[in-house]
Amino acid sequence: MRIELAGISDIPYILERDRHLPPMLVRQKIEQQEIYMLRDEEDQVIGWHRYGYFWDNIPFMNMLWINEEYRGQGMGRSVVAHWEREMYAKGFRLVMTSSLSNEQAQHFYRQLGYMDAGSLLLQNEPMEIIFTKTLNAIINFNEEKL
């Protein structure tokens, strides 16, 4: 799997699949280098990763999607490790993400060292669990250790 920044040519793919991102923001997020595309050996897109900033200063992983046939092979762990390395290199020492309480992703993030930091209840929605992770010099950026 290759992880690379999304380009303008990826807009149709993203618009078709990422229902959480308003279309007017896709180009902006690509220009700000906040969307990564995941590609296989044949250059086919197998998923994407998108982030933004909580309170405008804490990197917040908004979306990690891997096509179902590629799940369970450690790719998600690799994508998160890649993003954490990028954020650490940019000087950030805290990152965040979230998961709905009825999603399996919450267990995935906990396995990667993310800690429950609170929750959010929106009307007619399952509880959103907020996770944080402190990045420091000792963090396991070696994917073999994840």
PDB file of C-alpha atoms in Angstrom:
ATOM      1  CA  MET A   1       0.000   0.000   0.000  1.00  0.00           C
ATOM      2  CA  ARG A   2       1.137   3.513  -0.833  1.00  0.00           C
ATOM      3  CA  ILE A   3      -0.006   6.517   1.163  1.00  0.00           C
ATOM      4  CA  GLU A   4       0.133   9.746  -0.806  1.00  0.00           C
ATOM      5  CA  LEU A   5      -1.402  13.178  -0.677  1.00  0.00           C
ATOM      6  CA  ALA A   6      -4.644  13.521  -2.607  1.00  0.00           C
ATOM      7  CA  GLY A   7      -4.539  15.505  -5.822  1.00  0.00           C
ATOM      8  CA  ILE A   8      -7.126  17.328  -7.894  1.00  0.00           C
ATOM      9  CA  SER A   9      -7.682  14.150  -9.937  1.00  0.00           C
ATOM     10  CA  ASP A  10      -8.899  12.413  -6.745  1.00  0.00           C
ATOM     11  CA  ILE A  11     -11.817  14.829  -6.263  1.00  0.00           C
ATOM     12  CA  PRO A  12     -14.443  12.688  -8.077  1.00  0.00           C
ATOM     13  CA  TYR A  13     -13.496   9.603  -6.013  1.00  0.00           C
ATOM     14  CA  ILE A  14     -13.680  11.559  -2.757  1.00  0.00           C
ATOM     15  CA  LEU A  15     -16.965  13.286  -3.631  1.00  0.00           C
ATOM     16  CA  GLU A  16     -18.573   9.965  -4.535  1.00  0.00           C
ATOM     17  CA  ARG A  17     -17.608   8.236  -1.281  1.00  0.00           C
ATOM     18  CA  ASP A  18     -16.983  10.757   1.508  1.00  0.00           C
ATOM     19  CA  ARG A  19     -20.499  11.771   2.499  1.00  0.00           C
ATOM     20  CA  HIS A  20     -19.276  13.684   5.569  1.00  0.00           C
ATOM     21  CA  LEU A  21     -17.295  16.327   3.710  1.00  0.00           C
ATOM     22  CA  PRO A  22     -19.227  19.112   1.959  1.00  0.00           C
ATOM     23  CA  PRO A  23     -18.189  19.244  -1.712  1.00  0.00           C
ATOM     24  CA  MET A  24     -17.076  22.868  -1.453  1.00  0.00           C
ATOM     25  CA  LEU A  25     -14.383  21.830   1.063  1.00  0.00           C
ATOM     26  CA  VAL A  26     -12.813  18.956  -0.890  1.00  0.00           C
ATOM     27  CA  ARG A  27     -10.549  21.106  -3.064  1.00  0.00           C
ATOM     28  CA  GLN A  28      -9.603  23.266  -0.063  1.00  0.00           C
ATOM     29  CA  LYS A  29      -8.598  20.234   2.017  1.00  0.00           C
ATOM     30  CA  ILE A  30      -6.575  18.846  -0.889  1.00  0.00           C
ATOM     31  CA  GLU A  31      -4.777  22.179  -1.263  1.00  0.00           C
ATOM     32  CA  GLN A  32      -4.081  22.191   2.498  1.00  0.00           C
ATOM     33  CA  GLN A  33      -2.705  18.633   2.171  1.00  0.00           C
ATOM     34  CA  GLU A  34      -5.213  17.202   4.642  1.00  0.00           C
ATOM     35  CA  ILE A  35      -6.366  14.207   2.578  1.00  0.00           C
ATOM     36  CA  TYR A  36      -4.277  11.119   1.866  1.00  0.00           C
ATOM     37  CA  MET A  37      -5.136   8.502  -0.730  1.00  0.00           C
ATOM     38  CA  LEU A  38      -4.325   4.842  -0.143  1.00  0.00           C
ATOM     39  CA  ARG A  39      -3.354   2.924  -3.279  1.00  0.00           C
ATOM     40  CA  ASP A  40      -2.482  -0.690  -4.011  1.00  0.00           C
ATOM     41  CA  GLU A  41       0.361  -2.014  -6.193  1.00  0.00           C
ATOM     42  CA  GLU A  42      -1.739  -1.475  -9.335  1.00  0.00           C
ATOM     43  CA  ASP A  43      -2.333   2.185  -8.384  1.00  0.00           C
ATOM     44  CA  GLN A  44      -5.996   1.512  -7.546  1.00  0.00           C
ATOM     45  CA  VAL A  45      -7.476   3.550  -4.716  1.00  0.00           C
ATOM     46  CA  ILE A  46      -8.225   1.307  -1.751  1.00  0.00           C
ATOM     47  CA  GLY A  47      -9.169   4.019   0.720  1.00  0.00           C
ATOM     48  CA  TRP A  48      -8.525   7.496   2.021  1.00  0.00           C
ATOM     49  CA  HIS A  49      -7.629   9.347   5.186  1.00  0.00           C
ATOM     50  CA  ARG A  50      -8.694  12.864   6.048  1.00  0.00           C
ATOM     51  CA  TYR A  51      -7.959  15.151   8.964  1.00  0.00           C
ATOM     52  CA  GLY A  52      -8.540  18.665  10.189  1.00  0.00           C
ATOM     53  CA  TYR A  53      -7.965  20.555  13.407  1.00  0.00           C
ATOM     54  CA  PHE A  54      -9.914  20.579  16.655  1.00  0.00           C
ATOM     55  CA  TRP A  55      -9.979  24.094  18.134  1.00  0.00           C
ATOM     56  CA  ASP A  56      -7.903  25.052  15.073  1.00  0.00           C
ATOM     57  CA  ASN A  57      -4.713  23.719  16.676  1.00  0.00           C
ATOM     58  CA  ILE A  58      -5.006  19.991  17.486  1.00  0.00           C
ATOM     59  CA  PRO A  59      -4.803  17.550  14.562  1.00  0.00           C
ATOM     60  CA  PHE A  60      -8.064  15.598  14.447  1.00  0.00           C
ATOM     61  CA  MET A  61      -8.401  12.475  12.311  1.00  0.00           C
ATOM     62  CA  ASN A  62     -11.854  12.857  10.747  1.00  0.00           C
ATOM     63  CA  MET A  63     -11.940   9.899   8.392  1.00  0.00           C
ATOM     64  CA  LEU A  64     -10.047   6.692   7.839  1.00  0.00           C
ATOM     65  CA  TRP A  65     -11.603   4.406   5.264  1.00  0.00           C
ATOM     66  CA  ILE A  66     -10.155   1.226   3.840  1.00  0.00           C
ATOM     67  CA  ASN A  67     -12.158  -0.791   1.334  1.00  0.00           C
ATOM     68  CA  GLU A  68     -13.587  -3.864   2.988  1.00  0.00           C
ATOM     69  CA  GLU A  69     -11.535  -6.423   1.054  1.00  0.00           C
ATOM     70  CA  TYR A  70      -8.313  -4.811   2.343  1.00  0.00           C
ATOM     71  CA  ARG A  71      -9.295  -4.625   6.005  1.00  0.00           C
ATOM     72  CA  GLY A  72      -7.666  -6.759   8.673  1.00  0.00           C
ATOM     73  CA  GLN A  73      -4.236  -6.639   7.007  1.00  0.00           C
ATOM     74  CA  GLY A  74      -2.654  -3.929   9.149  1.00  0.00           C
ATOM     75  CA  MET A  75      -3.196  -1.138   6.647  1.00  0.00           C
ATOM     76  CA  GLY A  76      -5.223   0.970   9.066  1.00  0.00           C
ATOM     77  CA  ARG A  77      -2.419   0.760  11.611  1.00  0.00           C
ATOM     78  CA  SER A  78       0.070   1.825   8.945  1.00  0.00           C
ATOM     79  CA  VAL A  79      -2.044   4.805   7.909  1.00  0.00           C
ATOM     80  CA  VAL A  80      -2.470   5.996  11.511  1.00  0.00           C
ATOM     81  CA  ALA A  81       1.271   5.555  12.186  1.00  0.00           C
ATOM     82  CA  HIS A  82       2.065   7.527   9.018  1.00  0.00           C
ATOM     83  CA  TRP A  83      -0.260  10.346  10.069  1.00  0.00           C
ATOM     84  CA  GLU A  84       1.139  10.405  13.612  1.00  0.00           C
ATOM     85  CA  ARG A  85       4.700  10.667  12.228  1.00  0.00           C
ATOM     86  CA  GLU A  86       3.604  13.529   9.970  1.00  0.00           C
ATOM     87  CA  MET A  87       1.933  15.364  12.847  1.00  0.00           C
ATOM     88  CA  TYR A  88       4.930  14.843  15.120  1.00  0.00           C
ATOM     89  CA  ALA A  89       7.264  16.156  12.408  1.00  0.00           C
ATOM     90  CA  LYS A  90       5.068  19.276  12.152  1.00  0.00           C
ATOM     91  CA  GLY A  91       5.553  19.889  15.874  1.00  0.00           C
ATOM     92  CA  PHE A  92       2.269  18.547  17.240  1.00  0.00           C
ATOM     93  CA  ARG A  93       2.379  16.502  20.440  1.00  0.00           C
ATOM     94  CA  LEU A  94      -1.336  15.758  20.819  1.00  0.00           C
ATOM     95  CA  VAL A  95      -3.695  14.247  18.240  1.00  0.00           C
ATOM     96  CA  MET A  96      -7.381  13.411  18.388  1.00  0.00           C
ATOM     97  CA  THR A  97     -10.014  11.302  16.707  1.00  0.00           C
ATOM     98  CA  SER A  98     -13.487  10.007  17.453  1.00  0.00           C
ATOM     99  CA  SER A  99     -15.786   7.083  16.824  1.00  0.00           C
ATOM    100  CA  LEU A 100     -19.462   6.442  17.292  1.00  0.00           C
ATOM    101  CA  SER A 101     -20.182   4.209  20.258  1.00  0.00           C
ATOM    102  CA  ASN A 102     -21.805   1.639  17.972  1.00  0.00           C
ATOM    103  CA  GLU A 103     -18.741   1.344  15.695  1.00  0.00           C
ATOM    104  CA  GLN A 104     -15.902  -1.164  16.001  1.00  0.00           C
ATOM    105  CA  ALA A 105     -13.389   1.608  15.282  1.00  0.00           C
ATOM    106  CA  GLN A 106     -13.401   2.584  18.962  1.00  0.00           C
ATOM    107  CA  HIS A 107     -11.563  -0.660  19.806  1.00  0.00           C
ATOM    108  CA  PHE A 108      -9.072  -0.104  16.978  1.00  0.00           C
ATOM    109  CA  TYR A 109      -8.127   3.340  18.288  1.00  0.00           C
ATOM    110  CA  ARG A 110      -7.758   2.097  21.856  1.00  0.00           C
ATOM    111  CA  GLN A 111      -5.413  -0.659  20.635  1.00  0.00           C
ATOM    112  CA  LEU A 112      -3.286   2.065  19.045  1.00  0.00           C
ATOM    113  CA  GLY A 113      -2.934   3.908  22.354  1.00  0.00           C
ATOM    114  CA  TYR A 114      -5.726   6.422  22.005  1.00  0.00           C
ATOM    115  CA  MET A 115      -7.406   7.236  25.302  1.00  0.00           C
ATOM    116  CA  ASP A 116     -11.050   8.066  25.905  1.00  0.00           C
ATOM    117  CA  ALA A 117     -11.277  11.800  26.524  1.00  0.00           C
ATOM    118  CA  GLY A 118     -15.020  12.423  26.613  1.00  0.00           C
ATOM    119  CA  SER A 119     -18.123  12.104  24.532  1.00  0.00           C
ATOM    120  CA  LEU A 120     -20.658  14.090  22.619  1.00  0.00           C
ATOM    121  CA  LEU A 121     -24.371  13.399  22.379  1.00  0.00           C
ATOM    122  CA  LEU A 122     -26.205  14.764  19.383  1.00  0.00           C
ATOM    123  CA  GLN A 123     -29.943  14.410  19.008  1.00  0.00           C
ATOM    124  CA  ASN A 124     -30.966  11.090  17.407  1.00  0.00           C
ATOM    125  CA  GLU A 125     -27.352   9.925  17.051  1.00  0.00           C
ATOM    126  CA  PRO A 126     -25.280   7.330  18.915  1.00  0.00           C
ATOM    127  CA  MET A 127     -22.780   8.765  21.382  1.00  0.00           C
ATOM    128  CA  GLU A 128     -19.577  10.056  19.778  1.00  0.00           C
ATOM    129  CA  ILE A 129     -16.501   8.989  21.761  1.00  0.00           C
ATOM    130  CA  ILE A 130     -13.594  11.437  21.642  1.00  0.00           C
ATOM    131  CA  PHE A 131     -10.054  10.012  21.806  1.00  0.00           C
ATOM    132  CA  THR A 132      -6.682  11.671  22.338  1.00  0.00           C
ATOM    133  CA  LYS A 133      -3.122  10.431  22.026  1.00  0.00           C
ATOM    134  CA  THR A 134       0.037  12.120  23.184  1.00  0.00           C
ATOM    135  CA  LEU A 135       2.894  11.930  20.707  1.00  0.00           C
ATOM    136  CA  ASN A 136       6.373  12.065  22.173  1.00  0.00           C
ATOM    137  CA  ALA A 137       9.928  11.151  21.278  1.00  0.00           C
ATOM    138  CA  ILE A 138       9.466   7.606  22.583  1.00  0.00           C
ATOM    139  CA  ILE A 139       6.350   6.895  20.522  1.00  0.00           C
ATOM    140  CA  ASN A 140       6.461   3.665  18.522  1.00  0.00           C
ATOM    141  CA  PHE A 141       6.723   4.982  15.005  1.00  0.00           C
ATOM    142  CA  ASN A 142       8.184   1.686  13.913  1.00  0.00           C
ATOM    143  CA  GLU A 143       5.178   0.045  12.256  1.00  0.00           C
ATOM    144  CA  GLU A 144       6.479  -3.415  13.148  1.00  0.00           C
ATOM    145  CA  LYS A 145       5.876  -2.599  16.813  1.00  0.00           C
ATOM    146  CA  LEU A 146       2.302  -1.373  16.298  1.00  0.00           C
TER     147      LEU A 146
END
